[in-house]
PDB file of C-alpha atoms in Angstrom:
ATOM      1  CA  MET D   9     -55.414  15.276 -63.046  1.00  0.00           C
ATOM      2  CA  ASN D  10     -51.992  13.962 -62.051  1.00  0.00           C
ATOM      3  CA  GLY D  11     -50.981  12.634 -58.669  1.00  0.00           C
ATOM      4  CA  THR D  12     -49.214  15.839 -57.601  1.00  0.00           C
ATOM      5  CA  LEU D  13     -52.308  17.949 -58.275  1.00  0.00           C
ATOM      6  CA  ILE D  14     -54.510  15.491 -56.383  1.00  0.00           C
ATOM      7  CA  ALA D  15     -52.173  15.496 -53.377  1.00  0.00           C
ATOM      8  CA  THR D  16     -51.922  19.297 -53.421  1.00  0.00           C
ATOM      9  CA  THR D  17     -55.708  19.672 -53.626  1.00  0.00           C
ATOM     10  CA  LEU D  18     -56.273  17.248 -50.752  1.00  0.00           C
ATOM     11  CA  GLY D  19     -53.680  19.067 -48.666  1.00  0.00           C
ATOM     12  CA  ALA D  20     -55.326  22.409 -49.403  1.00  0.00           C
ATOM     13  CA  LEU D  21     -58.806  21.131 -48.549  1.00  0.00           C
ATOM     14  CA  LEU D  22     -57.579  19.650 -45.279  1.00  0.00           C
ATOM     15  CA  THR D  23     -55.795  22.921 -44.465  1.00  0.00           C
ATOM     16  CA  LEU D  24     -59.015  24.864 -45.049  1.00  0.00           C
ATOM     17  CA  ALA D  25     -60.920  22.314 -42.980  1.00  0.00           C
ATOM     18  CA  VAL D  26     -58.562  22.898 -40.046  1.00  0.00           C
ATOM     19  CA  TYR D  27     -58.761  26.690 -40.402  1.00  0.00           C
ATOM     20  CA  SER D  28     -62.564  26.473 -40.479  1.00  0.00           C
ATOM     21  CA  PHE D  29     -62.346  26.040 -36.693  1.00  0.00           C
ATOM     22  CA  LEU D  30     -61.578  29.782 -36.539  1.00  0.00           C
ATOM     23  CA  TYR D  31     -65.246  30.324 -37.431  1.00  0.00           C
ATOM     24  CA  LYS D  32     -66.676  27.642 -35.155  1.00  0.00           C
ATOM     25  CA  ASP D  33     -66.461  23.942 -34.422  1.00  0.00           C
ATOM     26  CA  ASN D  34     -67.829  22.031 -37.412  1.00  0.00           C
ATOM     27  CA  PRO D  35     -67.825  18.559 -39.047  1.00  0.00           C
ATOM     28  CA  PHE D  36     -65.070  19.508 -41.528  1.00  0.00           C
ATOM     29  CA  TYR D  37     -62.674  20.368 -38.710  1.00  0.00           C
ATOM     30  CA  LYS D  38     -63.609  17.212 -36.786  1.00  0.00           C
ATOM     31  CA  PHE D  39     -62.948  15.094 -39.889  1.00  0.00           C
ATOM     32  CA  ALA D  40     -59.511  16.667 -40.414  1.00  0.00           C
ATOM     33  CA  GLU D  41     -58.697  16.313 -36.721  1.00  0.00           C
ATOM     34  CA  HIS D  42     -59.637  12.632 -36.589  1.00  0.00           C
ATOM     35  CA  LEU D  43     -57.823  11.982 -39.865  1.00  0.00           C
ATOM     36  CA  VAL D  44     -54.585  13.497 -38.534  1.00  0.00           C
ATOM     37  CA  VAL D  45     -54.801  11.532 -35.293  1.00  0.00           C
ATOM     38  CA  GLY D  46     -55.597   8.271 -37.066  1.00  0.00           C
ATOM     39  CA  VAL D  47     -52.925   8.617 -39.740  1.00  0.00           C
ATOM     40  CA  SER D  48     -50.331   9.653 -37.139  1.00  0.00           C
ATOM     41  CA  ALA D  49     -51.171   6.671 -34.930  1.00  0.00           C
ATOM     42  CA  GLY D  50     -50.920   4.264 -37.857  1.00  0.00           C
ATOM     43  CA  TYR D  51     -47.691   5.843 -39.105  1.00  0.00           C
ATOM     44  CA  TYR D  52     -45.947   5.703 -35.735  1.00  0.00           C
ATOM     45  CA  LEU D  53     -47.196   2.175 -35.117  1.00  0.00           C
ATOM     46  CA  VAL D  54     -45.432   1.009 -38.284  1.00  0.00           C
ATOM     47  CA  ILE D  55     -42.305   3.037 -37.436  1.00  0.00           C
ATOM     48  CA  TYR D  56     -42.115   1.631 -33.901  1.00  0.00           C
ATOM     49  CA  TYR D  57     -42.672  -1.908 -35.105  1.00  0.00           C
ATOM     50  CA  TYR D  58     -39.937  -1.926 -37.745  1.00  0.00           C
ATOM     51  CA  ASN D  59     -37.476   0.197 -35.738  1.00  0.00           C
ATOM     52  CA  PHE D  60     -37.923  -1.345 -32.284  1.00  0.00           C
ATOM     53  CA  ILE D  61     -40.199  -4.379 -31.990  1.00  0.00           C
ATOM     54  CA  ALA D  62     -39.029  -6.280 -35.071  1.00  0.00           C
ATOM     55  CA  PRO D  63     -35.242  -5.950 -34.568  1.00  0.00           C
ATOM     56  CA  ASN D  64     -35.263  -6.133 -30.747  1.00  0.00           C
ATOM     57  CA  VAL D  65     -37.965  -8.757 -30.079  1.00  0.00           C
ATOM     58  CA  MET D  66     -39.352 -10.545 -33.122  1.00  0.00           C
ATOM     59  CA  SER D  67     -36.058 -11.256 -34.867  1.00  0.00           C
ATOM     60  CA  PRO D  68     -34.125 -12.517 -31.810  1.00  0.00           C
ATOM     61  CA  VAL D  69     -37.018 -14.583 -30.443  1.00  0.00           C
ATOM     62  CA  PHE D  70     -38.368 -16.194 -33.617  1.00  0.00           C
ATOM     63  CA  LEU D  71     -35.526 -15.904 -36.148  1.00  0.00           C
ATOM     64  CA  LEU D  72     -32.688 -16.270 -33.616  1.00  0.00           C
ATOM     65  CA  ARG D  73     -30.899 -13.290 -35.090  1.00  0.00           C
ATOM     66  CA  SER D  74     -29.807 -10.064 -33.467  1.00  0.00           C
ATOM     67  CA  GLY D  75     -28.897  -7.779 -36.335  1.00  0.00           C
ATOM     68  CA  SER D  76     -26.434  -9.794 -38.420  1.00  0.00           C
ATOM     69  CA  THR D  77     -25.462 -12.057 -35.515  1.00  0.00           C
ATOM     70  CA  GLU D  78     -27.027 -15.458 -34.887  1.00  0.00           C
ATOM     71  CA  ILE D  79     -28.051 -16.135 -31.304  1.00  0.00           C
ATOM     72  CA  ARG D  80     -28.634 -19.391 -29.444  1.00  0.00           C
ATOM     73  CA  PHE D  81     -32.122 -20.561 -28.503  1.00  0.00           C
ATOM     74  CA  LEU D  82     -32.641 -20.204 -24.722  1.00  0.00           C
ATOM     75  CA  GLY D  83     -29.307 -18.408 -24.507  1.00  0.00           C
ATOM     76  CA  MET D  84     -28.698 -15.133 -22.698  1.00  0.00           C
ATOM     77  CA  ASP D  85     -29.339 -12.979 -25.778  1.00  0.00           C
ATOM     78  CA  TRP D  86     -32.591 -14.849 -26.417  1.00  0.00           C
ATOM     79  CA  TRP D  87     -33.845 -14.264 -22.884  1.00  0.00           C
ATOM     80  CA  MET D  88     -32.782 -10.608 -23.081  1.00  0.00           C
ATOM     81  CA  ALA D  89     -35.293 -10.274 -25.920  1.00  0.00           C
ATOM     82  CA  VAL D  90     -38.044 -12.473 -24.483  1.00  0.00           C
ATOM     83  CA  ILE D  91     -38.259 -10.880 -21.026  1.00  0.00           C
ATOM     84  CA  PRO D  92     -38.700  -7.259 -22.208  1.00  0.00           C
ATOM     85  CA  GLY D  93     -41.201  -8.479 -24.794  1.00  0.00           C
ATOM     86  CA  LEU D  94     -43.275 -10.252 -22.146  1.00  0.00           C
ATOM     87  CA  LEU D  95     -43.100  -7.228 -19.847  1.00  0.00           C
ATOM     88  CA  GLY D  96     -44.354  -5.078 -22.721  1.00  0.00           C
ATOM     89  CA  LEU D  97     -47.272  -7.442 -23.305  1.00  0.00           C
ATOM     90  CA  LEU D  98     -48.172  -7.323 -19.608  1.00  0.00           C
ATOM     91  CA  LEU D  99     -48.868  -3.601 -19.960  1.00  0.00           C
ATOM     92  CA  TYR D 100     -51.950  -4.507 -21.999  1.00  0.00           C
ATOM     93  CA  ALA D 101     -53.376  -6.455 -19.060  1.00  0.00           C
ATOM     94  CA  ARG D 102     -55.004  -3.199 -17.934  1.00  0.00           C
ATOM     95  CA  PHE D 103     -57.625  -3.756 -20.649  1.00  0.00           C
ATOM     96  CA  PHE D 104     -58.826  -6.784 -18.654  1.00  0.00           C
ATOM     97  CA  PRO D 105     -60.033  -5.637 -15.210  1.00  0.00           C
ATOM     98  CA  LYS D 106     -59.552  -9.005 -13.489  1.00  0.00           C
ATOM     99  CA  ILE D 107     -55.842  -9.212 -14.301  1.00  0.00           C
ATOM    100  CA  GLY D 108     -55.137  -5.516 -14.769  1.00  0.00           C
ATOM    101  CA  TRP D 109     -52.929  -5.458 -11.651  1.00  0.00           C
ATOM    102  CA  ILE D 110     -50.307  -7.555 -13.474  1.00  0.00           C
ATOM    103  CA  GLY D 111     -49.496  -4.574 -15.665  1.00  0.00           C
ATOM    104  CA  ARG D 112     -48.197  -2.746 -12.591  1.00  0.00           C
ATOM    105  CA  TRP D 113     -45.182  -5.064 -12.551  1.00  0.00           C
ATOM    106  CA  SER D 114     -44.087  -3.918 -15.980  1.00  0.00           C
ATOM    107  CA  LEU D 115     -44.847  -0.304 -15.186  1.00  0.00           C
ATOM    108  CA  GLY D 116     -42.887  -0.480 -11.926  1.00  0.00           C
ATOM    109  CA  ILE D 117     -39.871  -2.087 -13.607  1.00  0.00           C
ATOM    110  CA  TYR D 118     -39.988   0.435 -16.435  1.00  0.00           C
ATOM    111  CA  VAL D 119     -40.266   3.498 -14.177  1.00  0.00           C
ATOM    112  CA  GLY D 120     -37.673   2.221 -11.716  1.00  0.00           C
ATOM    113  CA  GLY D 121     -35.179   1.174 -14.381  1.00  0.00           C
ATOM    114  CA  TYR D 122     -35.599   4.353 -16.383  1.00  0.00           C
ATOM    115  CA  SER D 123     -35.232   6.478 -13.253  1.00  0.00           C
ATOM    116  CA  GLY D 124     -32.050   4.675 -12.275  1.00  0.00           C
ATOM    117  CA  LEU D 125     -30.558   5.117 -15.725  1.00  0.00           C
ATOM    118  CA  GLU D 126     -31.499   8.793 -15.981  1.00  0.00           C
ATOM    119  CA  ILE D 127     -30.567  10.049 -12.511  1.00  0.00           C
ATOM    120  CA  ALA D 128     -26.856  10.414 -13.275  1.00  0.00           C
ATOM    121  CA  PRO D 129     -27.217  12.108 -16.711  1.00  0.00           C
ATOM    122  CA  VAL D 130     -29.975  14.430 -15.475  1.00  0.00           C
ATOM    123  CA  MET D 131     -27.992  15.423 -12.387  1.00  0.00           C
ATOM    124  CA  GLN D 132     -24.990  16.086 -14.588  1.00  0.00           C
ATOM    125  CA  ALA D 133     -26.877  18.114 -17.198  1.00  0.00           C
ATOM    126  CA  ARG D 134     -29.402  19.970 -15.058  1.00  0.00           C
ATOM    127  CA  VAL D 135     -27.597  20.402 -11.743  1.00  0.00           C
ATOM    128  CA  LEU D 136     -23.825  20.051 -11.916  1.00  0.00           C
ATOM    129  CA  ASP D 137     -23.414  21.692 -15.327  1.00  0.00           C
ATOM    130  CA  GLN D 138     -25.786  24.468 -14.278  1.00  0.00           C
ATOM    131  CA  ILE D 139     -23.755  25.092 -11.126  1.00  0.00           C
ATOM    132  CA  ARG D 140     -20.545  25.048 -13.137  1.00  0.00           C
ATOM    133  CA  GLY D 141     -22.075  27.398 -15.706  1.00  0.00           C
ATOM    134  CA  GLY D 142     -23.120  29.827 -12.970  1.00  0.00           C
ATOM    135  CA  ALA D 143     -19.624  30.066 -11.491  1.00  0.00           C
ATOM    136  CA  LEU D 144     -18.488  32.780 -13.885  1.00  0.00           C
ATOM    137  CA  PRO D 145     -15.821  35.432 -13.382  1.00  0.00           C
ATOM    138  CA  LEU D 146     -17.375  38.900 -13.183  1.00  0.00           C
ATOM    139  CA  THR D 147     -15.183  40.231 -15.969  1.00  0.00           C
ATOM    140  CA  SER D 148     -17.900  41.222 -18.427  1.00  0.00           C
ATOM    141  CA  LEU D 149     -21.408  42.653 -18.382  1.00  0.00           C
ATOM    142  CA  THR D 150     -22.807  39.385 -19.760  1.00  0.00           C
ATOM    143  CA  ASN D 151     -21.324  37.349 -16.920  1.00  0.00           C
ATOM    144  CA  VAL D 152     -22.559  39.869 -14.356  1.00  0.00           C
ATOM    145  CA  LEU D 153     -26.101  39.675 -15.736  1.00  0.00           C
ATOM    146  CA  LEU D 154     -26.011  35.860 -15.758  1.00  0.00           C
ATOM    147  CA  VAL D 155     -24.794  35.634 -12.164  1.00  0.00           C
ATOM    148  CA  VAL D 156     -27.209  38.296 -10.887  1.00  0.00           C
ATOM    149  CA  GLY D 157     -30.092  36.677 -12.768  1.00  0.00           C
ATOM    150  CA  LEU D 158     -29.202  33.262 -11.376  1.00  0.00           C
ATOM    151  CA  LEU D 159     -28.957  34.512  -7.785  1.00  0.00           C
ATOM    152  CA  GLY D 160     -32.128  36.589  -8.120  1.00  0.00           C
ATOM    153  CA  THR D 161     -34.141  33.714  -9.578  1.00  0.00           C
ATOM    154  CA  LEU D 162     -32.956  31.273  -6.899  1.00  0.00           C
ATOM    155  CA  THR D 163     -33.745  33.855  -4.213  1.00  0.00           C
ATOM    156  CA  TYR D 164     -37.280  34.322  -5.527  1.00  0.00           C
ATOM    157  CA  PHE D 165     -37.956  30.608  -4.994  1.00  0.00           C
ATOM    158  CA  PHE D 166     -36.361  30.594  -1.532  1.00  0.00           C
ATOM    159  CA  PHE D 167     -39.323  30.729   0.852  1.00  0.00           C
ATOM    160  CA  SER D 168     -37.628  29.900   4.151  1.00  0.00           C
ATOM    161  CA  LEU D 169     -37.059  33.629   4.867  1.00  0.00           C
ATOM    162  CA  LYS D 170     -39.230  36.646   4.218  1.00  0.00           C
ATOM    163  CA  HIS D 171     -38.336  38.606   1.129  1.00  0.00           C
ATOM    164  CA  LYS D 172     -37.217  41.767   2.871  1.00  0.00           C
ATOM    165  CA  GLY D 173     -34.159  43.979   2.566  1.00  0.00           C
ATOM    166  CA  VAL D 174     -31.371  42.575   0.417  1.00  0.00           C
ATOM    167  CA  LEU D 175     -33.200  39.277   0.048  1.00  0.00           C
ATOM    168  CA  GLY D 176     -36.321  41.077  -1.147  1.00  0.00           C
ATOM    169  CA  GLY D 177     -34.310  43.159  -3.613  1.00  0.00           C
ATOM    170  CA  LEU D 178     -32.714  40.045  -5.100  1.00  0.00           C
ATOM    171  CA  ALA D 179     -36.148  38.387  -5.295  1.00  0.00           C
ATOM    172  CA  ARG D 180     -37.545  41.373  -7.232  1.00  0.00           C
ATOM    173  CA  ILE D 181     -34.566  41.207  -9.602  1.00  0.00           C
ATOM    174  CA  GLY D 182     -35.312  37.503 -10.007  1.00  0.00           C
ATOM    175  CA  ILE D 183     -38.909  38.330 -10.963  1.00  0.00           C
ATOM    176  CA  VAL D 184     -37.625  40.626 -13.716  1.00  0.00           C
ATOM    177  CA  PHE D 185     -35.372  37.916 -15.139  1.00  0.00           C
ATOM    178  CA  ILE D 186     -38.153  35.333 -14.907  1.00  0.00           C
ATOM    179  CA  MET D 187     -40.559  37.604 -16.776  1.00  0.00           C
ATOM    180  CA  VAL D 188     -37.933  38.309 -19.432  1.00  0.00           C
ATOM    181  CA  GLY D 189     -37.394  34.576 -19.836  1.00  0.00           C
ATOM    182  CA  PHE D 190     -41.130  33.864 -20.068  1.00  0.00           C
ATOM    183  CA  GLY D 191     -41.571  36.730 -22.520  1.00  0.00           C
ATOM    184  CA  ALA D 192     -38.760  35.491 -24.755  1.00  0.00           C
ATOM    185  CA  SER D 193     -40.173  31.957 -24.660  1.00  0.00           C
ATOM    186  CA  PHE D 194     -43.668  33.201 -25.492  1.00  0.00           C
ATOM    187  CA  GLY D 195     -42.326  35.409 -28.280  1.00  0.00           C
ATOM    188  CA  TYR D 196     -40.436  32.469 -29.785  1.00  0.00           C
ATOM    189  CA  THR D 197     -43.592  30.340 -29.610  1.00  0.00           C
ATOM    190  CA  VAL D 198     -45.658  33.037 -31.343  1.00  0.00           C
ATOM    191  CA  MET D 199     -42.957  33.504 -33.978  1.00  0.00           C
ATOM    192  CA  SER D 200     -42.878  29.778 -34.738  1.00  0.00           C
ATOM    193  CA  ARG D 201     -46.684  29.662 -35.033  1.00  0.00           C
ATOM    194  CA  VAL D 202     -46.701  32.665 -37.358  1.00  0.00           C
ATOM    195  CA  SER D 203     -44.020  30.951 -39.420  1.00  0.00           C
ATOM    196  CA  LEU D 204     -46.291  27.911 -39.748  1.00  0.00           C
ATOM    197  CA  LEU D 205     -49.178  30.168 -40.786  1.00  0.00           C
ATOM    198  CA  ILE D 206     -47.033  31.855 -43.457  1.00  0.00           C
ATOM    199  CA  GLY D 207     -46.016  28.437 -44.745  1.00  0.00           C
ATOM    200  CA  ARG D 208     -49.641  27.303 -45.017  1.00  0.00           C
ATOM    201  CA  MET D 209     -50.679  30.542 -46.742  1.00  0.00           C
ATOM    202  CA  ASN D 210     -47.817  30.166 -49.191  1.00  0.00           C
ATOM    203  CA  PHE D 211     -48.950  26.602 -49.870  1.00  0.00           C
ATOM    204  CA  LEU D 212     -52.545  27.663 -50.509  1.00  0.00           C
ATOM    205  CA  LEU D 213     -51.801  30.728 -52.639  1.00  0.00           C
ATOM    206  CA  HIS D 214     -48.666  29.594 -54.462  1.00  0.00           C
ATOM    207  CA  ASP D 215     -48.699  25.799 -54.694  1.00  0.00           C
ATOM    208  CA  TRP D 216     -52.481  25.335 -54.983  1.00  0.00           C
ATOM    209  CA  LEU D 217     -54.056  28.448 -56.495  1.00  0.00           C
ATOM    210  CA  HIS D 218     -50.905  29.765 -58.252  1.00  0.00           C
ATOM    211  CA  VAL D 219     -51.888  33.372 -57.560  1.00  0.00           C
ATOM    212  CA  VAL D 220     -48.625  34.408 -55.853  1.00  0.00           C
TER     213      VAL D 220
END
């Protein structure tokens, strides 16, 4: 039995173990579930270490190298690696109840810094670009539908006035567009899941059993 056949057989058995949950919860499914979680955690731990921790912390701090550039001990580049590394370590203080509060410093700096860096791009992408995209000339049916859908959806979430008359009509139009959007999203999700199922069935019947 060669390595390819062994790997294919293991993959097929794990696939069947996962699908056994369709009958009821059982030890085979639990084993496959825990195996996936454990392997994924180990895999991403290695990826994060070699892609982020090693080049951004370990190498500058202990080897005094940032990429292909040598850095000076106790210099600015060295401290720029040491400080984030120490803040990252402080996050693990939560495992020790007596000093767990120290981890809030790192968490506060991380959340505050990330928020400050992301406010401008998010405002640009999700607010300004959306406003610019909604300012369309009513020269085609597509543009009319986009503008009406935008106004109707915004009106539906405007609760300062009762949804009566024109406002109520726009709100009902907004409900229609919202439902269409949710339906399309749900349909895409179902389609992607069915695609995964077809792929697994093809693997079992073609690659493993060779009956198709």
